[in-house]
């Protein structure tokens, strides 16, 4: 009797272990039990995986963000290059690459925005351009969610460069006179 | 006395050969099935709530990828635009188009549009858009000529063999920084040299690109 039990026990244990291991195969590795970005989530009342901050929360980055809004970064070649790139992505579709307000979306029927090359907009403070990007203006939506504060300032600097490109005085460029033919 | 029919020898030989070939054919079929677009989803075009056309918005109007996919340079996820992004233009143009009714309803009800994921990677793959886009891999390398797609299509098999093919030798795909979002980019004649130079400039650790933990963690 005892001998029989000894002989059958190892296979039984092996079978039990194999069964336990097989149980692990039921969950698919392809569809894992976690939410993926923007997946529908039954767990929350709004069915959104992307959670919003609870009311009254102060995010760790809030101070830096406020500082970036209040203090424009120093203008250098790198900031202008960044501004040119961001301008081409977010602004040029309507305002046009030159800032004339003749972008492709305007050519397809969107109300024409004013050109940057007017007396009024040349005189407008840099903060005005920043605020328009942040809050929108007229039929223009806010770009605050798409363009972070530092990039907004970079775009402002580039818009200033565009304006200057058509309204520069020779006197503003002391060495330019020598280079003119 | 004759026990077997006259053709029995031939039948036996044919059966023996077939018996040897069947497992081989089975392996061949399994291999082909595993790689077929039916299994990988290559060229799959899922139905969407709005028949959004990249060919129109990108190819026709010239919008930059980042106009809508705003987090592609700083996050794992490229970013799906909120309805507000659609309405930036469509609050003024094509305002009555029946095709865009779900977009307007989404804005009115404050409910997101439920797009169907086209590039659906398995849960054990940790792909990161930002680390590709910031290190020389352009959009079309994986997404194909998206600017020519009237409906968004999966343009790659997304098998591990396909990923690894580039991870073993990324120099053939590396682009300079200003060409990442250029949908018409084609490798120059000296891509071998340029790619090698770019790999150095982007500080790509070529030997570690095929580590398991690069993609699985």
Tab-separated table of C-alpha atoms in Angstrom:
chain	number	residue	atom	x	y	z
A	1	UNK	CA	0.000	0.000	0.000
A	2	UNK	CA	2.710	2.418	1.091
A	3	UNK	CA	4.817	1.631	-1.941
A	4	UNK	CA	1.911	2.378	-4.299
A	5	UNK	CA	1.365	5.788	-2.772
A	6	UNK	CA	5.024	6.690	-3.186
A	7	UNK	CA	4.911	5.760	-6.817
A	8	UNK	CA	1.774	7.799	-7.632
A	9	UNK	CA	2.553	10.906	-5.577
A	10	UNK	CA	5.215	12.550	-7.804
A	11	UNK	CA	3.049	12.392	-10.950
A	12	UNK	CA	0.098	13.789	-8.989
A	13	UNK	CA	2.190	16.681	-7.686
A	14	UNK	CA	3.479	17.283	-11.214
A	15	UNK	CA	-0.082	17.358	-12.549
A	16	UNK	CA	-1.151	19.809	-9.824
A	17	UNK	CA	1.765	22.148	-10.583
A	18	UNK	CA	1.071	21.953	-14.315
A	19	UNK	CA	-2.608	22.780	-13.698
A	20	UNK	CA	-1.649	25.779	-11.568
A	21	UNK	CA	0.789	26.982	-14.220
A	22	UNK	CA	-1.836	26.585	-16.944
A	23	UNK	CA	-4.213	28.754	-14.933
A	24	UNK	CA	-1.756	31.590	-15.511
A	25	UNK	CA	-2.329	31.322	-19.258
A	26	UNK	CA	-5.948	32.446	-19.058
A	27	UNK	CA	-5.087	36.165	-19.002
A	28	UNK	CA	-3.941	37.399	-22.408
A	29	UNK	CA	-0.591	39.156	-22.587
A	30	UNK	CA	-1.856	41.133	-25.560
A	31	UNK	CA	-4.798	42.678	-23.707
A	32	UNK	CA	-3.490	43.352	-20.239
A	33	UNK	CA	-5.622	44.503	-17.357
A	34	UNK	CA	-4.618	48.131	-17.401
A	35	UNK	CA	-6.044	51.184	-19.085
A	36	UNK	CA	-4.262	52.464	-22.129
A	37	UNK	CA	-4.098	56.157	-22.955
A	38	UNK	CA	-7.558	57.616	-23.585
A	39	UNK	CA	-9.173	54.190	-23.284
A	40	UNK	CA	-12.823	53.974	-22.232
A	41	UNK	CA	-12.808	53.322	-18.493
A	42	UNK	CA	-15.891	51.940	-16.781
A	43	UNK	CA	-14.296	52.570	-13.387
A	44	UNK	CA	-14.977	56.319	-13.481
A	45	UNK	CA	-18.228	58.159	-13.776
A	46	UNK	CA	-17.166	60.058	-16.914
A	47	UNK	CA	-15.845	56.824	-18.502
A	48	UNK	CA	-12.522	58.484	-19.218
A	49	UNK	CA	-9.139	56.959	-18.452
A	50	UNK	CA	-7.599	60.446	-18.541
A	51	UNK	CA	-8.291	61.878	-15.087
A	52	UNK	CA	-8.809	65.563	-14.414
A	53	UNK	CA	-7.257	67.214	-11.392
A	54	UNK	CA	-9.689	67.402	-8.458
A	55	UNK	CA	-10.954	70.913	-7.726
A	56	UNK	CA	-8.540	73.003	-5.722
A	57	UNK	CA	-5.458	70.984	-6.649
A	58	UNK	CA	-2.253	72.932	-7.194
A	59	UNK	CA	-0.047	71.051	-9.652
A	60	UNK	CA	3.694	70.942	-8.929
A	61	UNK	CA	4.402	72.650	-12.252
A	62	UNK	CA	1.931	75.504	-11.679
A	63	UNK	CA	4.535	77.909	-10.293
A	64	UNK	CA	6.920	77.335	-13.197
A	65	UNK	CA	4.050	77.760	-15.615
A	66	UNK	CA	2.956	81.036	-14.066
A	67	UNK	CA	6.551	82.259	-14.085
A	68	UNK	CA	6.909	81.295	-17.769
A	69	UNK	CA	3.767	83.290	-18.565
A	70	UNK	CA	4.818	86.362	-16.613
A	71	UNK	CA	8.448	86.593	-17.613
A	72	UNK	CA	9.331	86.479	-21.308
A	73	UNK	CA	12.529	84.514	-21.977
A	74	UNK	CA	15.517	86.457	-23.371
A	75	UNK	CA	15.354	86.696	-27.159
A	76	UNK	CA	18.211	84.907	-28.897
A	77	UNK	CA	18.687	83.061	-32.172
A	78	UNK	CA	17.545	79.755	-30.643
A	79	UNK	CA	14.278	81.280	-29.390
A	80	UNK	CA	13.615	82.853	-32.800
A	81	UNK	CA	14.281	79.534	-34.545
A	82	UNK	CA	11.889	77.802	-32.162
A	83	UNK	CA	9.344	80.552	-32.771
A	84	UNK	CA	9.670	80.157	-36.538
A	85	UNK	CA	9.080	76.408	-36.272
A	86	UNK	CA	6.086	76.725	-33.907
A	87	UNK	CA	4.650	79.594	-35.974
A	88	UNK	CA	4.727	77.386	-39.079
A	89	UNK	CA	2.888	74.608	-37.214
A	90	UNK	CA	0.180	76.479	-35.329
A	91	UNK	CA	-0.210	79.947	-36.865
A	92	UNK	CA	0.688	79.757	-40.564
A	93	UNK	CA	-2.414	77.719	-41.534
A	94	UNK	CA	-4.475	80.925	-41.097
A	95	UNK	CA	-2.007	83.819	-40.716
A	96	UNK	CA	0.199	82.682	-43.624
A	97	UNK	CA	3.948	82.122	-43.540
A	98	UNK	CA	4.569	85.856	-43.981
A	99	UNK	CA	1.916	87.029	-41.524
A	100	UNK	CA	-0.354	88.580	-44.161
A	101	UNK	CA	-3.426	86.672	-42.997
A	102	UNK	CA	-3.622	84.665	-46.209
A	103	UNK	CA	-2.988	81.098	-44.974
A	104	UNK	CA	-4.389	77.981	-46.609
A	105	UNK	CA	-7.387	77.761	-44.223
A	106	UNK	CA	-8.307	81.362	-45.075
A	107	UNK	CA	-8.061	80.488	-48.775
A	108	UNK	CA	-10.601	77.735	-48.047
A	109	UNK	CA	-13.147	80.101	-46.514
A	110	UNK	CA	-12.102	80.870	-42.930
A	111	UNK	CA	-12.619	84.573	-42.020
A	112	UNK	CA	-9.446	86.493	-42.866
A	113	UNK	CA	-7.395	87.582	-39.844
A	114	UNK	CA	-5.718	91.012	-39.925
A	115	UNK	CA	-2.222	91.246	-41.367
A	116	UNK	CA	0.600	91.741	-38.827
A	117	UNK	CA	2.014	94.431	-41.080
A	118	UNK	CA	-0.322	97.211	-40.002
A	119	UNK	CA	0.346	100.285	-37.915
A	120	UNK	CA	-2.002	99.061	-35.172
A	121	UNK	CA	-0.367	95.639	-34.740
A	122	UNK	CA	3.176	97.002	-35.019
A	123	UNK	CA	2.338	99.300	-32.130
A	124	UNK	CA	0.610	96.585	-30.069
A	125	UNK	CA	2.697	95.387	-27.119
A	126	UNK	CA	4.256	91.909	-27.211
A	127	UNK	CA	1.958	90.895	-24.349
A	128	UNK	CA	-1.044	91.483	-26.632
A	129	UNK	CA	0.165	88.828	-29.096
A	130	UNK	CA	0.855	86.465	-26.186
A	131	UNK	CA	-2.652	87.026	-24.785
A	132	UNK	CA	-4.286	86.401	-28.159
A	133	UNK	CA	-2.500	83.046	-28.443
A	134	UNK	CA	-3.511	82.208	-24.871
A	135	UNK	CA	-7.144	83.305	-24.910
A	136	UNK	CA	-8.074	83.441	-28.577
A	137	UNK	CA	-9.526	86.498	-30.299
A	138	UNK	CA	-12.734	86.872	-32.309
A	139	UNK	CA	-13.214	83.620	-34.232
A	140	UNK	CA	-9.724	82.420	-33.269
A	141	UNK	CA	-9.785	79.699	-30.611
A	142	UNK	CA	-7.434	79.601	-27.651
A	143	UNK	CA	-4.118	77.839	-28.279
A	144	UNK	CA	-3.242	77.593	-24.582
A	145	UNK	CA	-3.732	73.820	-24.557
A	146	UNK	CA	-1.615	73.316	-27.680
A	147	UNK	CA	1.231	75.804	-27.243
A	148	UNK	CA	3.023	75.981	-23.854
A	149	UNK	CA	3.943	79.456	-22.472
A	150	UNK	CA	7.619	79.405	-23.511
A	151	UNK	CA	6.652	78.494	-27.088
A	152	UNK	CA	4.072	81.288	-27.066
A	153	UNK	CA	6.826	83.789	-26.247
A	154	UNK	CA	8.978	82.249	-28.991
A	155	UNK	CA	6.120	82.780	-31.455
A	156	UNK	CA	5.695	86.369	-30.233
A	157	UNK	CA	9.398	87.009	-30.895
A	158	UNK	CA	9.068	85.546	-34.371
A	159	UNK	CA	5.973	87.645	-35.136
A	160	UNK	CA	8.021	90.701	-34.125
A	161	UNK	CA	10.779	89.550	-36.486
A	162	UNK	CA	8.223	89.169	-39.291
A	163	UNK	CA	6.939	92.694	-38.652
A	164	UNK	CA	10.450	94.099	-38.611
A	165	UNK	CA	11.295	92.308	-41.850
A	166	UNK	CA	9.009	94.712	-43.730
A	167	UNK	CA	9.368	97.806	-41.621
A	168	UNK	CA	13.043	98.194	-40.803
A	169	UNK	CA	14.746	101.579	-40.978
A	170	UNK	CA	18.266	101.731	-42.337
A	171	UNK	CA	19.112	103.776	-39.251
A	172	UNK	CA	18.210	100.768	-37.047
A	173	UNK	CA	21.060	98.815	-38.609
A	174	UNK	CA	24.197	100.894	-38.111
A	175	UNK	CA	26.470	98.695	-40.220
A	176	UNK	CA	23.963	98.042	-42.966
A	177	UNK	CA	24.637	101.298	-44.829
A	178	UNK	CA	28.192	100.205	-45.647
A	179	UNK	CA	26.929	96.915	-47.056
A	180	UNK	CA	24.312	98.521	-49.303
A	181	UNK	CA	25.355	98.881	-52.954
B	1	UNK	CA	-1.735	-15.195	-56.600
B	2	UNK	CA	-1.645	-11.452	-56.897
B	3	UNK	CA	-2.573	-9.735	-53.601
B	4	UNK	CA	-1.916	-6.071	-54.583
B	5	UNK	CA	-3.346	-4.259	-57.543
B	6	UNK	CA	-1.014	-3.329	-60.367
B	7	UNK	CA	-0.633	0.371	-59.332
B	8	UNK	CA	-0.171	-0.337	-55.600
B	9	UNK	CA	3.564	0.410	-55.694
B	10	UNK	CA	2.985	3.847	-57.207
B	11	UNK	CA	0.229	4.683	-54.716
B	12	UNK	CA	2.479	3.675	-51.820
B	13	UNK	CA	5.337	5.847	-53.122
B	14	UNK	CA	3.085	8.848	-53.623
B	15	UNK	CA	1.644	8.438	-50.134
B	16	UNK	CA	5.145	8.179	-48.626
B	17	UNK	CA	6.273	11.375	-50.334
B	18	UNK	CA	3.052	13.156	-49.301
B	19	UNK	CA	3.528	11.910	-45.747
B	20	UNK	CA	6.984	13.466	-45.685
B	21	UNK	CA	5.819	16.745	-47.259
B	22	UNK	CA	2.717	17.334	-45.127
B	23	UNK	CA	4.573	18.491	-41.972
B	24	UNK	CA	6.771	20.759	-44.092
B	25	UNK	CA	3.708	22.250	-45.780
B	26	UNK	CA	2.150	22.687	-42.341
B	27	UNK	CA	5.148	24.659	-41.121
B	28	UNK	CA	5.142	26.707	-44.311
B	29	UNK	CA	1.452	27.486	-43.939
B	30	UNK	CA	1.862	28.490	-40.289
B	31	UNK	CA	4.772	30.774	-41.245
B	32	UNK	CA	2.812	32.394	-44.074
B	33	UNK	CA	-0.302	32.762	-41.890
B	34	UNK	CA	1.681	34.417	-39.104
B	35	UNK	CA	3.049	37.002	-41.530
B	36	UNK	CA	-0.068	37.507	-43.648
B	37	UNK	CA	-1.745	40.895	-43.500
B	38	UNK	CA	-4.867	39.003	-42.384
B	39	UNK	CA	-3.070	38.257	-39.101
B	40	UNK	CA	-0.868	41.345	-38.688
B	41	UNK	CA	-3.511	43.886	-39.670
B	42	UNK	CA	-1.217	45.423	-42.287
B	43	UNK	CA	-3.276	47.602	-44.668
B	44	UNK	CA	-6.236	47.416	-42.268
B	45	UNK	CA	-8.494	50.486	-42.409
B	46	UNK	CA	-10.809	50.487	-39.368
B	47	UNK	CA	-14.176	52.221	-39.507
B	48	UNK	CA	-14.177	55.562	-37.666
B	49	UNK	CA	-16.980	57.752	-36.279
B	50	UNK	CA	-15.961	60.467	-38.777
B	51	UNK	CA	-14.202	59.542	-42.046
B	52	UNK	CA	-11.261	61.827	-41.252
B	53	UNK	CA	-8.917	62.282	-44.212
B	54	UNK	CA	-5.208	62.860	-43.618
B	55	UNK	CA	-4.912	63.194	-47.419
B	56	UNK	CA	-7.115	66.312	-47.255
B	57	UNK	CA	-5.798	67.895	-44.048
B	58	UNK	CA	-2.103	67.068	-44.406
B	59	UNK	CA	-1.569	66.425	-48.119
B	60	UNK	CA	-4.050	69.041	-49.357
B	61	UNK	CA	-4.022	71.822	-46.743
B	62	UNK	CA	-0.453	71.264	-45.556
B	63	UNK	CA	-1.192	71.075	-41.822
B	64	UNK	CA	1.780	69.897	-39.776
B	65	UNK	CA	1.371	66.597	-37.872
B	66	UNK	CA	1.938	68.469	-34.607
B	67	UNK	CA	-0.994	70.826	-35.170
B	68	UNK	CA	-3.227	67.997	-33.895
B	69	UNK	CA	-0.793	65.465	-32.390
B	70	UNK	CA	0.635	67.974	-29.931
B	71	UNK	CA	2.384	65.601	-27.529
B	72	UNK	CA	4.335	63.569	-30.092
B	73	UNK	CA	7.625	65.307	-29.208
B	74	UNK	CA	7.305	65.119	-25.444
B	75	UNK	CA	5.326	62.022	-24.600
B	76	UNK	CA	4.980	58.305	-25.231
B	77	UNK	CA	1.571	59.038	-26.740
B	78	UNK	CA	1.381	61.191	-29.879
B	79	UNK	CA	-1.852	62.748	-28.655
B	80	UNK	CA	-5.315	62.594	-30.123
B	81	UNK	CA	-6.750	66.060	-30.693
B	82	UNK	CA	-9.676	67.124	-28.517
B	83	UNK	CA	-12.862	68.054	-30.389
B	84	UNK	CA	-11.906	71.687	-29.794
B	85	UNK	CA	-8.990	71.274	-32.213
B	86	UNK	CA	-11.373	70.135	-34.982
B	87	UNK	CA	-13.700	73.005	-34.193
B	88	UNK	CA	-10.874	75.564	-34.383
B	89	UNK	CA	-11.567	75.549	-38.124
B	90	UNK	CA	-14.908	73.744	-38.358
B	91	UNK	CA	-16.703	76.308	-36.228
B	92	UNK	CA	-16.332	78.486	-39.342
B	93	UNK	CA	-15.995	76.185	-42.350
B	94	UNK	CA	-18.144	73.192	-43.351
B	95	UNK	CA	-20.388	74.112	-40.426
B	96	UNK	CA	-23.399	72.253	-41.808
B	97	UNK	CA	-21.640	69.229	-43.312
B	98	UNK	CA	-23.497	66.041	-42.370
B	99	UNK	CA	-20.162	64.224	-42.256
B	100	UNK	CA	-19.105	66.429	-39.335
B	101	UNK	CA	-22.304	66.018	-37.280
B	102	UNK	CA	-20.581	63.696	-34.747
B	103	UNK	CA	-17.902	66.375	-34.180
B	104	UNK	CA	-20.505	69.052	-33.446
B	105	UNK	CA	-22.442	66.688	-31.181
B	106	UNK	CA	-19.249	65.836	-29.330
B	107	UNK	CA	-18.651	69.524	-28.621
B	108	UNK	CA	-22.262	70.200	-27.659
B	109	UNK	CA	-22.494	67.208	-25.313
B	110	UNK	CA	-18.951	67.599	-23.972
B	111	UNK	CA	-18.238	63.960	-24.847
B	112	UNK	CA	-15.097	62.873	-26.691
B	113	UNK	CA	-15.217	61.314	-30.152
B	114	UNK	CA	-14.496	57.602	-29.891
B	115	UNK	CA	-11.905	56.901	-32.549
B	116	UNK	CA	-10.764	53.363	-33.265
B	117	UNK	CA	-7.062	52.792	-32.657
B	118	UNK	CA	-5.355	51.972	-35.962
B	119	UNK	CA	-1.860	51.156	-34.654
B	120	UNK	CA	-2.866	48.699	-31.964
B	121	UNK	CA	0.268	47.380	-30.257
B	122	UNK	CA	0.120	44.442	-27.824
B	123	UNK	CA	0.055	45.294	-24.121
B	124	UNK	CA	3.624	44.056	-23.576
B	125	UNK	CA	5.176	46.552	-26.004
B	126	UNK	CA	6.228	49.897	-24.545
B	127	UNK	CA	6.536	52.128	-27.582
B	128	UNK	CA	7.455	55.786	-27.079
B	129	UNK	CA	6.769	58.364	-29.794
B	130	UNK	CA	8.966	61.068	-28.294
B	131	UNK	CA	12.102	58.945	-28.142
B	132	UNK	CA	11.717	58.088	-31.826
B	133	UNK	CA	10.765	61.520	-33.110
B	134	UNK	CA	13.517	63.255	-31.113
B	135	UNK	CA	16.157	60.782	-32.232
B	136	UNK	CA	15.882	60.814	-35.989
B	137	UNK	CA	12.956	58.530	-36.828
B	138	UNK	CA	10.366	60.291	-38.982
B	139	UNK	CA	6.589	59.792	-39.038
B	140	UNK	CA	6.433	58.070	-42.408
B	141	UNK	CA	8.976	55.420	-41.393
B	142	UNK	CA	6.163	53.669	-39.488
B	143	UNK	CA	3.008	55.446	-40.676
B	144	UNK	CA	3.732	55.440	-44.424
B	145	UNK	CA	2.523	58.230	-46.711
B	146	UNK	CA	-0.212	59.308	-44.310
B	147	UNK	CA	-0.590	62.479	-46.409
B	148	UNK	CA	-1.940	60.294	-49.218
B	149	UNK	CA	-4.434	58.304	-47.134
B	150	UNK	CA	-8.091	59.354	-47.521
B	151	UNK	CA	-8.819	57.024	-44.567
B	152	UNK	CA	-6.218	56.152	-41.962
B	153	UNK	CA	-4.632	52.797	-42.700
B	154	UNK	CA	-2.161	50.617	-40.839
B	155	UNK	CA	0.877	50.905	-43.083
B	156	UNK	CA	3.193	48.374	-41.425
B	157	UNK	CA	2.844	44.791	-40.153
B	158	UNK	CA	3.861	45.843	-36.589
B	159	UNK	CA	5.322	42.400	-35.984
B	160	UNK	CA	8.343	42.064	-33.724
B	161	UNK	CA	10.384	41.077	-36.786
B	162	UNK	CA	9.450	44.410	-38.353
B	163	UNK	CA	10.447	46.427	-35.252
B	164	UNK	CA	13.691	44.520	-34.796
B	165	UNK	CA	14.631	44.950	-38.437
B	166	UNK	CA	15.066	48.676	-37.770
B	167	UNK	CA	16.439	48.303	-34.234
B	168	UNK	CA	19.266	46.105	-35.584
B	169	UNK	CA	20.270	48.741	-38.116
B	170	UNK	CA	18.551	52.103	-37.574
B	171	UNK	CA	21.042	54.051	-39.692
B	172	UNK	CA	19.002	53.366	-42.833
B	173	UNK	CA	16.031	55.246	-41.343
B	174	UNK	CA	17.711	58.114	-39.447
B	175	UNK	CA	16.898	61.624	-40.642
B	176	UNK	CA	18.209	65.065	-39.713
B	177	UNK	CA	16.091	67.018	-37.195
B	178	UNK	CA	14.407	69.203	-39.804
B	179	UNK	CA	13.171	66.207	-41.849
B	180	UNK	CA	11.346	64.255	-39.117
B	181	UNK	CA	7.912	65.642	-40.026
B	182	UNK	CA	8.709	65.890	-43.743
B	183	UNK	CA	6.290	63.398	-45.265
B	184	UNK	CA	8.019	63.329	-48.637
B	185	UNK	CA	11.476	62.528	-47.228
B	186	UNK	CA	13.412	59.869	-49.074
B	187	UNK	CA	16.864	58.651	-48.022
B	188	UNK	CA	19.661	60.494	-49.866
B	189	UNK	CA	22.224	58.544	-51.889
B	190	UNK	CA	24.746	58.632	-49.057
B	191	UNK	CA	22.216	57.509	-46.416
B	192	UNK	CA	24.680	54.904	-45.072
B	193	UNK	CA	27.203	57.601	-44.168
B	194	UNK	CA	24.595	60.191	-43.126
B	195	UNK	CA	22.751	57.653	-40.965
B	196	UNK	CA	25.965	56.650	-39.215
B	197	UNK	CA	26.814	60.322	-38.608
B	198	UNK	CA	23.303	60.999	-37.269
B	199	UNK	CA	23.426	57.971	-34.953
B	200	UNK	CA	26.497	59.567	-33.332
B	201	UNK	CA	24.887	62.996	-33.189
B	202	UNK	CA	21.682	61.655	-31.580
B	203	UNK	CA	23.808	59.635	-29.109
B	204	UNK	CA	22.033	56.412	-30.089
B	205	UNK	CA	23.499	53.438	-28.238
B	206	UNK	CA	23.239	51.018	-31.137
B	207	UNK	CA	24.259	47.970	-29.100
B	208	UNK	CA	21.390	48.450	-26.654
B	209	UNK	CA	18.626	48.874	-29.223
B	210	UNK	CA	17.975	45.135	-29.323
B	211	UNK	CA	17.988	44.646	-25.527
B	212	UNK	CA	14.732	43.009	-24.388
B	213	UNK	CA	14.069	45.809	-21.921
B	214	UNK	CA	14.245	48.432	-24.661
B	215	UNK	CA	10.699	47.494	-25.686
B	216	UNK	CA	9.474	45.053	-23.012
B	217	UNK	CA	9.523	45.885	-19.339
